Amino acid sequence: MSATTPAIAPAPETGPPPRRRDRRRVEPIYYLFLLPTVILFTLAITLPGVMGIFFSFTDSIGIGEWSFHGLTNYLALFSDPAVIQSYLFTFGFSIATVIVVNVIAFLLAIGLTSRIRMKTALRTVFVIPMVISGIVIAYVFNFLFSNSLPAAGAAMGVPWLSTSLLANPDLAWVAIVIVTAWQSIPGTLLIYIAGLLSVPGEVYEAADIDGASKTQQLTRITIPLVAGYVVINVILGFKGFLNAYDIIVGLTNGGPGTATRSVAMTIIAGFNGGDYAYQMANATIFFIVAVLISLLQLSLTRGRSAF
């Protein structure tokens, strides 16, 4: 080998790269800050819930002595007409309200994201009902349905409008849907506005160049691209409407009779009436239903980029 021949560098090692820690070590101070929240949540939510489930297997009235009754309360629930009626009303009311809220909110969102004047001011106006207490809204609409609307119906000669909707067992639920939708539309509207604003404008420009009409753009571009937001609004709205209470109390208080009594009203009325264990079993069933709906929401929204 000549003196001018460069030396050959040794080949680099081809072994496995050094292992890196995939997870960062959690500092103990984080657990210390989390501890008060865990304690408060356990004392305020978890522990009362577990105790309620325990007493649902007894004959307790909320105080005093009690004894185990096994599944008696649960078996009685499935043959109780009042409980079955409350579930039928709650689910029917929730489905109807979800449809009304999402259709109106979606149409409003399309209008408030289009090229119109005073978009910001109009968005503010439509959001106002969301910040008003539900019981206040219910009492205001109670006056309108009981006084103003019948007076207007009598003046116009409309018989079915001359009497209060709240006193009609067949139409009282319509009034509840209207008031609940009036309060719920703003929150749903904001989510739809966020979804519509996330759609790239270039997509609509390309559709215009291809000669697509506004209806075709709505059905073939807008709705598919905001489908994730639709699913989220439907599931969240349905879960929220299942817990309807304050608006129903302010409008009909479950009447006429028990025609508009929701599951939440039935449970609370049972607590006040001495049926603690029985209605705690009802609350446990209702909790299971809510958990199943939450699991459905997670399965439907997993992998979607709505937020």
Steps between C-alpha positions, in 0.01 A plus 500: 500500500646836399541790734246703305220242534241635741420290798164323489271610779347223704141419412247645742327264732163385371355395830159612625469871581506594864161457660323819583247540768162506329322658791607795699522452872206661681614723780349412841392862545239446225335225702503730802307765308260235366426356843253771622293466182491121532394524865224754427373301201496180705315657791252697287438262207644151532416424863137623485454309175629176650285551811196566282554179304540312829173636641317417177505138618329591828165637619651820640295820502814712535520496879449249778521124483510298181531141382618331183240426234730379224376571149144578608523870416652431159238242411221735605636778276432303183131462588440852633287698249615835642868414454445357152302811401780725625758312293280509189441874539867573570631307201230629267554859615879462465480362146258771385706778659827370354350509150355850541813645661747357249298588190441860608853548636657362183293727275579801717870413497498490119336842491733651761811379317392624158570840349238705686521827685527522878600133541676566831207691648251234393714225651496688829122535490442131431731396786316703766249221599792278602595728793148526648392264776272220385247556778476871412440413134236246603304750710508760221373251242245369751344846503509519120340157452242555775398860426642673193465213253140405597400867478649525152329175399164622622543829314585318176224242546732198519334251740800277577713807573239660726589267787839454661721233347625423849152384605467260207635150581559433129680828418679597821813319385510724191532806722781334695684416178466859377636654822781246539604550138495878544755470781709221344540628145775757583747242633440271205524799266848591626628148435359501147651842430839367608454201271397707199790741548742206501403404143762641258367770270692350207259206501205727425699695241578177317134400519397836352743451213354155435153654486360346820185667631463618860280201577761260360772674700291464815419131454829382348756725672373675811304220664765226445781726628313597817356155567720466808344812649152368425573176686640684800206741517246220472657285772574785740156649446325168555688438824420849622130477419470171687567699819228756428359640822494876562319604181236230548449604862457864400261423214277211606646352820450162334135563412233486390490203735826319431499550122827697497680355801860416412716232659689761704170639634379151587819424692496827697127469575566151637776629725264760644218248533684235703582262212874550545620146430251445218595819317867437570459180300338711229795740515742208467324377186504855364872524577566180305306640205710819511823297512393295198424818306841640599671186376306533175621858469862395552473226239340735245736793555827305534734600222295800387669838485207711613695669776 
